[in-house]
JSON list of C-alpha atoms in Angstrom, two decimals:
[
{"chain": "N", "resi": 41, "resn": "ALA", "atom": "CA", "xyz": [77.30, -25.07, 1.58]},
{"chain": "N", "resi": 42, "resn": "GLN", "atom": "CA", "xyz": [78.97, -24.03, -0.84]},
{"chain": "N", "resi": 43, "resn": "SER", "atom": "CA", "xyz": [82.80, -24.32, -2.62]},
{"chain": "N", "resi": 44, "resn": "VAL", "atom": "CA", "xyz": [84.52, -23.79, -4.75]},
{"chain": "N", "resi": 45, "resn": "THR", "atom": "CA", "xyz": [87.60, -25.92, -6.77]},
{"chain": "N", "resi": 46, "resn": "GLN", "atom": "CA", "xyz": [90.64, -25.02, -8.84]},
{"chain": "N", "resi": 47, "resn": "LEU", "atom": "CA", "xyz": [91.86, -28.05, -10.71]},
{"chain": "N", "resi": 48, "resn": "ASP", "atom": "CA", "xyz": [94.82, -26.60, -11.55]},
{"chain": "N", "resi": 49, "resn": "SER", "atom": "CA", "xyz": [98.08, -24.67, -9.02]},
{"chain": "N", "resi": 50, "resn": "GLN", "atom": "CA", "xyz": [99.41, -23.50, -11.65]},
{"chain": "N", "resi": 51, "resn": "VAL", "atom": "CA", "xyz": [99.36, -23.97, -15.33]},
{"chain": "N", "resi": 52, "resn": "PRO", "atom": "CA", "xyz": [102.71, -22.36, -17.66]},
{"chain": "N", "resi": 53, "resn": "VAL", "atom": "CA", "xyz": [101.71, -21.33, -20.95]},
{"chain": "N", "resi": 54, "resn": "PHE", "atom": "CA", "xyz": [103.38, -20.12, -23.73]},
{"chain": "N", "resi": 55, "resn": "GLU", "atom": "CA", "xyz": [102.95, -15.70, -23.95]},
{"chain": "N", "resi": 56, "resn": "GLU", "atom": "CA", "xyz": [100.86, -15.37, -26.79]},
{"chain": "N", "resi": 57, "resn": "ALA", "atom": "CA", "xyz": [99.18, -18.46, -26.07]},
{"chain": "N", "resi": 58, "resn": "PRO", "atom": "CA", "xyz": [96.14, -19.36, -25.26]},
{"chain": "N", "resi": 59, "resn": "VAL", "atom": "CA", "xyz": [94.67, -20.17, -21.48]},
{"chain": "N", "resi": 60, "resn": "GLU", "atom": "CA", "xyz": [91.54, -21.69, -19.81]},
{"chain": "N", "resi": 61, "resn": "LEU", "atom": "CA", "xyz": [92.50, -21.21, -15.85]},
{"chain": "N", "resi": 62, "resn": "ARG", "atom": "CA", "xyz": [89.54, -24.02, -14.72]},
{"chain": "N", "resi": 63, "resn": "CYS", "atom": "CA", "xyz": [86.93, -23.42, -11.57]},
{"chain": "N", "resi": 64, "resn": "ASN", "atom": "CA", "xyz": [84.44, -25.56, -10.46]},
{"chain": "N", "resi": 65, "resn": "TYR", "atom": "CA", "xyz": [81.45, -25.14, -7.69]},
{"chain": "N", "resi": 66, "resn": "SER", "atom": "CA", "xyz": [78.88, -26.31, -5.38]},
{"chain": "N", "resi": 67, "resn": "SER", "atom": "CA", "xyz": [76.03, -24.97, -3.74]},
{"chain": "N", "resi": 68, "resn": "SER", "atom": "CA", "xyz": [72.36, -26.26, -2.80]},
{"chain": "N", "resi": 69, "resn": "VAL", "atom": "CA", "xyz": [70.81, -22.44, -4.61]},
{"chain": "N", "resi": 70, "resn": "SER", "atom": "CA", "xyz": [71.54, -19.74, -7.29]},
{"chain": "N", "resi": 71, "resn": "VAL", "atom": "CA", "xyz": [75.42, -18.69, -6.97]},
{"chain": "N", "resi": 72, "resn": "TYR", "atom": "CA", "xyz": [77.53, -15.21, -7.78]},
{"chain": "N", "resi": 73, "resn": "LEU", "atom": "CA", "xyz": [80.78, -16.27, -9.68]},
{"chain": "N", "resi": 74, "resn": "PHE", "atom": "CA", "xyz": [83.78, -14.38, -9.66]},
{"chain": "N", "resi": 75, "resn": "TRP", "atom": "CA", "xyz": [87.71, -14.22, -10.75]},
{"chain": "N", "resi": 76, "resn": "TYR", "atom": "CA", "xyz": [90.40, -12.04, -9.03]},
{"chain": "N", "resi": 77, "resn": "VAL", "atom": "CA", "xyz": [93.70, -11.44, -10.12]},
{"chain": "N", "resi": 78, "resn": "GLN", "atom": "CA", "xyz": [96.45, -11.40, -7.45]},
{"chain": "N", "resi": 79, "resn": "TYR", "atom": "CA", "xyz": [99.90, -9.58, -8.82]},
{"chain": "N", "resi": 80, "resn": "PRO", "atom": "CA", "xyz": [102.86, -10.25, -6.81]},
{"chain": "N", "resi": 81, "resn": "ASN", "atom": "CA", "xyz": [102.58, -8.88, -3.82]},
{"chain": "N", "resi": 82, "resn": "GLN", "atom": "CA", "xyz": [99.41, -7.05, -4.34]},
{"chain": "N", "resi": 83, "resn": "GLY", "atom": "CA", "xyz": [95.73, -7.43, -3.38]},
{"chain": "N", "resi": 84, "resn": "LEU", "atom": "CA", "xyz": [93.07, -9.06, -5.39]},
{"chain": "N", "resi": 85, "resn": "GLN", "atom": "CA", "xyz": [91.21, -6.36, -7.32]},
{"chain": "N", "resi": 86, "resn": "LEU", "atom": "CA", "xyz": [87.90, -8.29, -10.03]},
{"chain": "N", "resi": 87, "resn": "LEU", "atom": "CA", "xyz": [88.54, -9.06, -12.77]},
{"chain": "N", "resi": 88, "resn": "LEU", "atom": "CA", "xyz": [85.05, -10.33, -13.73]},
{"chain": "N", "resi": 89, "resn": "LYS", "atom": "CA", "xyz": [81.42, -11.54, -12.44]},
{"chain": "N", "resi": 90, "resn": "TYR", "atom": "CA", "xyz": [78.90, -13.27, -13.00]},
{"chain": "N", "resi": 91, "resn": "LEU", "atom": "CA", "xyz": [75.39, -12.64, -11.55]},
{"chain": "N", "resi": 92, "resn": "SER", "atom": "CA", "xyz": [72.78, -13.16, -14.14]},
{"chain": "N", "resi": 93, "resn": "GLY", "atom": "CA", "xyz": [71.81, -12.85, -17.65]},
{"chain": "N", "resi": 94, "resn": "SER", "atom": "CA", "xyz": [74.49, -13.76, -20.63]},
{"chain": "N", "resi": 95, "resn": "THR", "atom": "CA", "xyz": [76.59, -16.43, -19.87]},
{"chain": "N", "resi": 96, "resn": "LEU", "atom": "CA", "xyz": [79.36, -14.89, -20.95]},
{"chain": "N", "resi": 97, "resn": "VAL", "atom": "CA", "xyz": [80.96, -12.51, -19.34]},
{"chain": "N", "resi": 98, "resn": "LYS", "atom": "CA", "xyz": [83.25, -10.38, -19.84]},
{"chain": "N", "resi": 99, "resn": "GLY", "atom": "CA", "xyz": [86.30, -8.64, -18.24]},
{"chain": "N", "resi": 100, "resn": "ILE", "atom": "CA", "xyz": [89.16, -6.63, -18.21]},
{"chain": "N", "resi": 101, "resn": "ASN", "atom": "CA", "xyz": [92.38, -7.31, -19.33]},
{"chain": "N", "resi": 102, "resn": "GLY", "atom": "CA", "xyz": [90.63, -9.38, -22.52]},
{"chain": "N", "resi": 103, "resn": "PHE", "atom": "CA", "xyz": [89.85, -12.42, -20.28]},
{"chain": "N", "resi": 104, "resn": "GLU", "atom": "CA", "xyz": [86.20, -13.61, -19.96]},
{"chain": "N", "resi": 105, "resn": "ALA", "atom": "CA", "xyz": [84.20, -16.49, -18.62]},
{"chain": "N", "resi": 106, "resn": "GLU", "atom": "CA", "xyz": [81.70, -18.50, -19.66]},
{"chain": "N", "resi": 107, "resn": "PHE", "atom": "CA", "xyz": [78.92, -19.81, -16.17]},
{"chain": "N", "resi": 108, "resn": "ASN", "atom": "CA", "xyz": [78.18, -23.25, -17.02]},
{"chain": "N", "resi": 109, "resn": "LYS", "atom": "CA", "xyz": [75.17, -24.36, -15.01]},
{"chain": "N", "resi": 110, "resn": "SER", "atom": "CA", "xyz": [74.92, -28.02, -15.68]},
{"chain": "N", "resi": 111, "resn": "GLN", "atom": "CA", "xyz": [78.22, -28.53, -15.37]},
{"chain": "N", "resi": 112, "resn": "THR", "atom": "CA", "xyz": [78.28, -26.26, -12.06]},
{"chain": "N", "resi": 113, "resn": "SER", "atom": "CA", "xyz": [81.86, -24.32, -13.97]},
{"chain": "N", "resi": 114, "resn": "PHE", "atom": "CA", "xyz": [82.94, -20.80, -14.48]},
{"chain": "N", "resi": 115, "resn": "HIS", "atom": "CA", "xyz": [86.07, -21.37, -16.87]},
{"chain": "N", "resi": 116, "resn": "LEU", "atom": "CA", "xyz": [88.42, -18.39, -17.39]},
{"chain": "N", "resi": 117, "resn": "ARG", "atom": "CA", "xyz": [89.55, -17.92, -20.70]},
{"chain": "N", "resi": 118, "resn": "LYS", "atom": "CA", "xyz": [92.15, -15.40, -22.93]},
{"chain": "N", "resi": 119, "resn": "PRO", "atom": "CA", "xyz": [92.90, -15.81, -26.19]},
{"chain": "N", "resi": 120, "resn": "SER", "atom": "CA", "xyz": [96.30, -14.46, -25.96]},
{"chain": "N", "resi": 121, "resn": "VAL", "atom": "CA", "xyz": [98.52, -13.67, -23.18]},
{"chain": "N", "resi": 122, "resn": "HIS", "atom": "CA", "xyz": [101.22, -11.34, -22.20]},
{"chain": "N", "resi": 123, "resn": "ILE", "atom": "CA", "xyz": [104.14, -11.49, -19.81]},
{"chain": "N", "resi": 124, "resn": "SER", "atom": "CA", "xyz": [102.02, -8.92, -17.39]},
{"chain": "N", "resi": 125, "resn": "ASP", "atom": "CA", "xyz": [99.51, -11.57, -16.87]},
{"chain": "N", "resi": 126, "resn": "THR", "atom": "CA", "xyz": [101.41, -13.85, -14.53]},
{"chain": "N", "resi": 127, "resn": "ALA", "atom": "CA", "xyz": [99.26, -13.53, -11.20]},
{"chain": "N", "resi": 128, "resn": "GLU", "atom": "CA", "xyz": [97.41, -15.97, -9.45]},
{"chain": "N", "resi": 129, "resn": "TYR", "atom": "CA", "xyz": [93.70, -16.08, -10.45]},
{"chain": "N", "resi": 130, "resn": "PHE", "atom": "CA", "xyz": [91.37, -16.98, -7.49]},
{"chain": "N", "resi": 131, "resn": "CYS", "atom": "CA", "xyz": [87.52, -17.99, -8.73]},
{"chain": "N", "resi": 132, "resn": "ALA", "atom": "CA", "xyz": [84.76, -17.20, -5.81]},
{"chain": "N", "resi": 133, "resn": "VAL", "atom": "CA", "xyz": [81.54, -18.03, -5.33]},
{"chain": "N", "resi": 134, "resn": "SER", "atom": "CA", "xyz": [78.64, -16.36, -3.38]},
{"chain": "N", "resi": 135, "resn": "ASP", "atom": "CA", "xyz": [75.04, -17.65, -2.00]},
{"chain": "N", "resi": 136, "resn": "LEU", "atom": "CA", "xyz": [71.98, -15.68, -3.61]},
{"chain": "N", "resi": 137, "resn": "GLY", "atom": "CA", "xyz": [70.93, -13.45, -0.51]},
{"chain": "N", "resi": 138, "resn": "ARG", "atom": "CA", "xyz": [73.05, -14.65, 2.11]},
{"chain": "N", "resi": 139, "resn": "ASP", "atom": "CA", "xyz": [75.05, -12.64, 4.22]},
{"chain": "N", "resi": 140, "resn": "ASP", "atom": "CA", "xyz": [77.62, -11.15, 1.64]},
{"chain": "N", "resi": 141, "resn": "LYS", "atom": "CA", "xyz": [80.11, -14.14, 2.54]},
{"chain": "N", "resi": 142, "resn": "ILE", "atom": "CA", "xyz": [82.49, -14.84, -0.46]},
{"chain": "N", "resi": 143, "resn": "ILE", "atom": "CA", "xyz": [84.07, -18.48, -0.98]},
{"chain": "N", "resi": 144, "resn": "PHE", "atom": "CA", "xyz": [87.78, -18.91, -2.75]},
{"chain": "N", "resi": 145, "resn": "GLY", "atom": "CA", "xyz": [89.66, -21.51, -4.51]},
{"chain": "N", "resi": 146, "resn": "LYS", "atom": "CA", "xyz": [92.65, -21.80, -3.19]},
{"chain": "N", "resi": 147, "resn": "GLY", "atom": "CA", "xyz": [94.21, -20.26, -6.63]},
{"chain": "N", "resi": 148, "resn": "THR", "atom": "CA", "xyz": [96.06, -20.93, -9.72]},
{"chain": "N", "resi": 149, "resn": "ARG", "atom": "CA", "xyz": [99.43, -19.47, -10.20]},
{"chain": "N", "resi": 150, "resn": "LEU", "atom": "CA", "xyz": [99.40, -18.55, -14.30]},
{"chain": "N", "resi": 151, "resn": "HIS", "atom": "CA", "xyz": [102.81, -18.87, -15.48]},
{"chain": "N", "resi": 152, "resn": "ILE", "atom": "CA", "xyz": [104.38, -17.22, -19.00]},
{"chain": "N", "resi": 153, "resn": "LEU", "atom": "CA", "xyz": [107.07, -18.67, -20.70]},
{"chain": "N", "resi": 154, "resn": "PRO", "atom": "CA", "xyz": [108.80, -15.93, -22.79]},
{"chain": "C", "resi": 24, "resn": "ASP", "atom": "CA", "xyz": [92.55, 8.07, -3.70]},
{"chain": "C", "resi": 25, "resn": "THR", "atom": "CA", "xyz": [89.52, 6.25, -3.32]},
{"chain": "C", "resi": 26, "resn": "ALA", "atom": "CA", "xyz": [90.29, 3.35, -2.06]},
{"chain": "C", "resi": 27, "resn": "VAL", "atom": "CA", "xyz": [91.25, 0.75, 1.03]},
{"chain": "C", "resi": 28, "resn": "SER", "atom": "CA", "xyz": [94.38, 1.27, 2.75]},
{"chain": "C", "resi": 29, "resn": "GLN", "atom": "CA", "xyz": [95.90, -0.48, 5.67]},
{"chain": "C", "resi": 30, "resn": "THR", "atom": "CA", "xyz": [99.15, 0.05, 8.17]},
{"chain": "C", "resi": 31, "resn": "PRO", "atom": "CA", "xyz": [101.44, -1.42, 8.81]},
{"chain": "C", "resi": 32, "resn": "LYS", "atom": "CA", "xyz": [102.32, -3.66, 5.14]},
{"chain": "C", "resi": 33, "resn": "TYR", "atom": "CA", "xyz": [104.97, -5.27, 7.24]},
{"chain": "C", "resi": 34, "resn": "LEU", "atom": "CA", "xyz": [104.68, -6.43, 11.18]},
{"chain": "C", "resi": 35, "resn": "VAL", "atom": "CA", "xyz": [107.62, -8.57, 12.42]},
{"chain": "C", "resi": 36, "resn": "THR", "atom": "CA", "xyz": [107.03, -9.72, 15.61]},
{"chain": "C", "resi": 37, "resn": "GLN", "atom": "CA", "xyz": [107.58, -12.74, 18.96]},
{"chain": "C", "resi": 38, "resn": "MET", "atom": "CA", "xyz": [105.85, -14.75, 20.20]},
{"chain": "C", "resi": 39, "resn": "GLY", "atom": "CA", "xyz": [104.70, -13.56, 22.92]},
{"chain": "C", "resi": 40, "resn": "ASN", "atom": "CA", "xyz": [103.47, -9.76, 21.54]},
{"chain": "C", "resi": 41, "resn": "ASP", "atom": "CA", "xyz": [99.62, -8.02, 21.26]},
{"chain": "C", "resi": 42, "resn": "LYS", "atom": "CA", "xyz": [99.68, -6.16, 17.67]},
{"chain": "C", "resi": 43, "resn": "SER", "atom": "CA", "xyz": [97.28, -4.42, 15.88]},
{"chain": "C", "resi": 44, "resn": "ILE", "atom": "CA", "xyz": [96.28, -3.46, 11.94]},
{"chain": "C", "resi": 45, "resn": "LYS", "atom": "CA", "xyz": [94.61, -1.23, 10.85]},
{"chain": "C", "resi": 46, "resn": "CYS", "atom": "CA", "xyz": [91.89, -1.09, 7.79]},
{"chain": "C", "resi": 47, "resn": "GLU", "atom": "CA", "xyz": [89.88, 1.75, 6.40]},
{"chain": "C", "resi": 48, "resn": "GLN", "atom": "CA", "xyz": [88.30, 2.34, 3.02]},
{"chain": "C", "resi": 49, "resn": "ASN", "atom": "CA", "xyz": [86.51, 5.92, 1.87]},
{"chain": "C", "resi": 50, "resn": "LEU", "atom": "CA", "xyz": [84.20, 4.03, -1.15]},
{"chain": "C", "resi": 51, "resn": "GLY", "atom": "CA", "xyz": [81.75, 4.49, 1.12]},
{"chain": "C", "resi": 52, "resn": "HIS", "atom": "CA", "xyz": [80.78, 1.26, 1.27]},
{"chain": "C", "resi": 53, "resn": "ASP", "atom": "CA", "xyz": [78.52, -0.57, 4.15]},
{"chain": "C", "resi": 54, "resn": "THR", "atom": "CA", "xyz": [80.75, -3.80, 5.02]},
{"chain": "C", "resi": 55, "resn": "MET", "atom": "CA", "xyz": [84.24, -4.05, 5.67]},
{"chain": "C", "resi": 56, "resn": "TYR", "atom": "CA", "xyz": [86.64, -7.84, 5.80]},
{"chain": "C", "resi": 57, "resn": "TRP", "atom": "CA", "xyz": [88.98, -9.54, 7.21]},
{"chain": "C", "resi": 58, "resn": "TYR", "atom": "CA", "xyz": [90.91, -12.42, 5.24]},
{"chain": "C", "resi": 59, "resn": "LYS", "atom": "CA", "xyz": [93.88, -15.10, 6.13]},
{"chain": "C", "resi": 60, "resn": "GLN", "atom": "CA", "xyz": [96.35, -15.30, 3.08]},
{"chain": "C", "resi": 61, "resn": "ASP", "atom": "CA", "xyz": [98.78, -18.35, 4.19]},
{"chain": "C", "resi": 62, "resn": "SER", "atom": "CA", "xyz": [102.10, -18.67, 2.71]},
{"chain": "C", "resi": 63, "resn": "LYS", "atom": "CA", "xyz": [99.72, -21.57, -0.10]},
{"chain": "C", "resi": 64, "resn": "LYS", "atom": "CA", "xyz": [98.19, -18.45, -1.51]},
{"chain": "C", "resi": 65, "resn": "PHE", "atom": "CA", "xyz": [94.74, -19.80, 0.81]},
{"chain": "C", "resi": 66, "resn": "LEU", "atom": "CA", "xyz": [92.77, -16.94, 1.03]},
{"chain": "C", "resi": 67, "resn": "LYS", "atom": "CA", "xyz": [90.31, -17.53, 4.26]},
{"chain": "C", "resi": 68, "resn": "ILE", "atom": "CA", "xyz": [87.80, -14.79, 5.72]},
{"chain": "C", "resi": 69, "resn": "MET", "atom": "CA", "xyz": [87.80, -14.17, 9.07]},
{"chain": "C", "resi": 70, "resn": "PHE", "atom": "CA", "xyz": [85.23, -11.12, 9.71]},
{"chain": "C", "resi": 71, "resn": "SER", "atom": "CA", "xyz": [83.39, -9.46, 8.35]},
{"chain": "C", "resi": 72, "resn": "TYR", "atom": "CA", "xyz": [81.32, -6.28, 9.58]},
{"chain": "C", "resi": 73, "resn": "ASN", "atom": "CA", "xyz": [78.32, -4.21, 8.21]},
{"chain": "C", "resi": 74, "resn": "ASN", "atom": "CA", "xyz": [77.86, -0.57, 10.12]},
{"chain": "C", "resi": 75, "resn": "LYS", "atom": "CA", "xyz": [79.59, -1.71, 12.70]},
{"chain": "C", "resi": 76, "resn": "GLU", "atom": "CA", "xyz": [78.09, -4.77, 13.69]},
{"chain": "C", "resi": 77, "resn": "LEU", "atom": "CA", "xyz": [80.25, -8.38, 13.30]},
{"chain": "C", "resi": 78, "resn": "ILE", "atom": "CA", "xyz": [78.13, -10.18, 10.23]},
{"chain": "C", "resi": 79, "resn": "ILE", "atom": "CA", "xyz": [80.75, -13.05, 9.81]},
{"chain": "C", "resi": 80, "resn": "ASN", "atom": "CA", "xyz": [82.83, -14.51, 12.30]},
{"chain": "C", "resi": 81, "resn": "GLU", "atom": "CA", "xyz": [84.99, -17.69, 11.26]},
{"chain": "C", "resi": 82, "resn": "THR", "atom": "CA", "xyz": [86.15, -20.19, 13.46]},
{"chain": "C", "resi": 83, "resn": "VAL", "atom": "CA", "xyz": [89.27, -17.86, 14.15]},
{"chain": "C", "resi": 84, "resn": "PRO", "atom": "CA", "xyz": [91.16, -18.36, 18.36]},
{"chain": "C", "resi": 85, "resn": "ASN", "atom": "CA", "xyz": [89.43, -15.48, 19.93]},
{"chain": "C", "resi": 86, "resn": "ARG", "atom": "CA", "xyz": [93.37, -13.87, 20.74]},
{"chain": "C", "resi": 87, "resn": "PHE", "atom": "CA", "xyz": [91.51, -12.39, 17.12]},
{"chain": "C", "resi": 88, "resn": "SER", "atom": "CA", "xyz": [89.57, -9.63, 18.07]},
{"chain": "C", "resi": 89, "resn": "PRO", "atom": "CA", "xyz": [88.36, -7.53, 15.42]},
{"chain": "C", "resi": 90, "resn": "LYS", "atom": "CA", "xyz": [87.01, -3.48, 16.27]},
{"chain": "C", "resi": 91, "resn": "SER", "atom": "CA", "xyz": [84.80, -1.50, 14.37]},
{"chain": "C", "resi": 92, "resn": "PRO", "atom": "CA", "xyz": [84.87, 2.49, 15.59]},
{"chain": "C", "resi": 93, "resn": "ASP", "atom": "CA", "xyz": [82.78, 3.37, 12.58]},
{"chain": "C", "resi": 94, "resn": "LYS", "atom": "CA", "xyz": [81.71, 1.76, 9.20]},
{"chain": "C", "resi": 95, "resn": "ALA", "atom": "CA", "xyz": [85.02, 3.20, 7.67]},
{"chain": "C", "resi": 96, "resn": "HIS", "atom": "CA", "xyz": [87.65, 1.75, 10.12]},
{"chain": "C", "resi": 97, "resn": "LEU", "atom": "CA", "xyz": [87.83, -1.75, 10.85]},
{"chain": "C", "resi": 98, "resn": "ASN", "atom": "CA", "xyz": [90.91, -2.64, 12.96]},
{"chain": "C", "resi": 99, "resn": "LEU", "atom": "CA", "xyz": [92.40, -5.81, 13.87]},
{"chain": "C", "resi": 100, "resn": "HIS", "atom": "CA", "xyz": [93.86, -6.76, 17.21]},
{"chain": "C", "resi": 101, "resn": "ILE", "atom": "CA", "xyz": [95.61, -10.28, 18.23]},
{"chain": "C", "resi": 102, "resn": "ASN", "atom": "CA", "xyz": [96.49, -10.86, 21.27]},
{"chain": "C", "resi": 103, "resn": "SER", "atom": "CA", "xyz": [99.44, -13.04, 22.09]},
{"chain": "C", "resi": 104, "resn": "LEU", "atom": "CA", "xyz": [100.34, -14.20, 19.08]},
{"chain": "C", "resi": 105, "resn": "GLU", "atom": "CA", "xyz": [102.07, -17.92, 17.68]},
{"chain": "C", "resi": 106, "resn": "LEU", "atom": "CA", "xyz": [104.35, -18.81, 14.88]},
{"chain": "C", "resi": 107, "resn": "GLY", "atom": "CA", "xyz": [101.22, -20.03, 13.31]},
{"chain": "C", "resi": 108, "resn": "ASP", "atom": "CA", "xyz": [99.13, -16.65, 12.69]},
{"chain": "C", "resi": 109, "resn": "SER", "atom": "CA", "xyz": [102.25, -15.45, 10.45]},
{"chain": "C", "resi": 110, "resn": "ALA", "atom": "CA", "xyz": [99.87, -14.57, 7.18]},
{"chain": "C", "resi": 111, "resn": "VAL", "atom": "CA", "xyz": [99.34, -11.94, 4.73]},
{"chain": "C", "resi": 112, "resn": "TYR", "atom": "CA", "xyz": [96.15, -10.16, 6.20]},
{"chain": "C", "resi": 113, "resn": "PHE", "atom": "CA", "xyz": [94.00, -8.23, 3.78]},
{"chain": "C", "resi": 114, "resn": "CYS", "atom": "CA", "xyz": [91.00, -5.58, 4.59]},
{"chain": "C", "resi": 115, "resn": "ALA", "atom": "CA", "xyz": [88.05, -5.43, 1.94]},
{"chain": "C", "resi": 116, "resn": "SER", "atom": "CA", "xyz": [85.17, -3.54, 1.34]},
{"chain": "C", "resi": 117, "resn": "SER", "atom": "CA", "xyz": [82.24, -3.85, -0.61]},
{"chain": "C", "resi": 118, "resn": "PRO", "atom": "CA", "xyz": [78.81, -2.73, -0.99]},
{"chain": "C", "resi": 119, "resn": "ARG", "atom": "CA", "xyz": [76.10, -4.22, 1.43]},
{"chain": "C", "resi": 120, "resn": "LEU", "atom": "CA", "xyz": [74.21, -5.85, -1.19]},
{"chain": "C", "resi": 121, "resn": "ALA", "atom": "CA", "xyz": [75.34, -9.36, -2.29]},
{"chain": "C", "resi": 122, "resn": "GLY", "atom": "CA", "xyz": [77.07, -10.26, -5.72]},
{"chain": "C", "resi": 123, "resn": "ASN", "atom": "CA", "xyz": [78.88, -6.76, -5.48]},
{"chain": "C", "resi": 124, "resn": "GLU", "atom": "CA", "xyz": [82.40, -6.74, -6.01]},
{"chain": "C", "resi": 125, "resn": "GLN", "atom": "CA", "xyz": [85.09, -6.93, -2.49]},
{"chain": "C", "resi": 126, "resn": "PHE", "atom": "CA", "xyz": [87.59, -4.35, -2.99]},
{"chain": "C", "resi": 127, "resn": "PHE", "atom": "CA", "xyz": [90.77, -5.46, -1.34]},
{"chain": "C", "resi": 128, "resn": "GLY", "atom": "CA", "xyz": [93.80, -3.06, 0.22]},
{"chain": "C", "resi": 129, "resn": "PRO", "atom": "CA", "xyz": [97.40, -3.78, -0.39]},
{"chain": "C", "resi": 130, "resn": "GLY", "atom": "CA", "xyz": [97.99, -6.59, 3.03]},
{"chain": "C", "resi": 131, "resn": "THR", "atom": "CA", "xyz": [99.86, -6.64, 6.33]},
{"chain": "C", "resi": 132, "resn": "ARG", "atom": "CA", "xyz": [102.33, -9.38, 5.99]},
{"chain": "C", "resi": 133, "resn": "LEU", "atom": "CA", "xyz": [102.60, -10.45, 9.21]},
{"chain": "C", "resi": 134, "resn": "THR", "atom": "CA", "xyz": [105.64, -12.55, 10.64]},
{"chain": "C", "resi": 135, "resn": "VAL", "atom": "CA", "xyz": [105.76, -13.61, 14.12]},
{"chain": "C", "resi": 136, "resn": "LEU", "atom": "CA", "xyz": [109.75, -14.85, 15.00]}
]
């Protein structure tokens, strides 16, 4: 069965500094990988996804993530964060060819310090 | 606006009551979902429907019953509400194929007193 581990429950970072949010997954088959963002009191929206091809995926709001199959990781990065990036970030995995089920990690709270 | 909408946004009720949450999507998607997000932000899938057919039914108490009158609607009915049912419930939809983005509704915050 697939699973997702987000290693940090909270990440504080100063405004305009770079950030990396870590995500590791486990699955016995090939997977699709996602990062979603949840702003306060809102639903989730997709930041980016990896289905196949280039292992470096670019998303919205200047975020990118790199798929590393050997390390089973899909870490999210941004070179310079803004106060508006304050949110909860969820990594998610879906097995190829399964019943559209996506397993979410427990989330990482990104806290931007002024 | 094209979107996933949920009603109500907030729901406060007493233990033992029965309540429903409605969800509608006008994105033309075939698949719809219900998720429960607890106070620690943990997001867990409850149900998935594809073209009105139940696809995913996770280990959820049978007090929870989803109903899909058509592929644009997926409602959630909860009987005999308990304190532990307090959470934010999200509806989502996606195209049928795996790997497609799920579009989430704004959530319904359920508080059971």
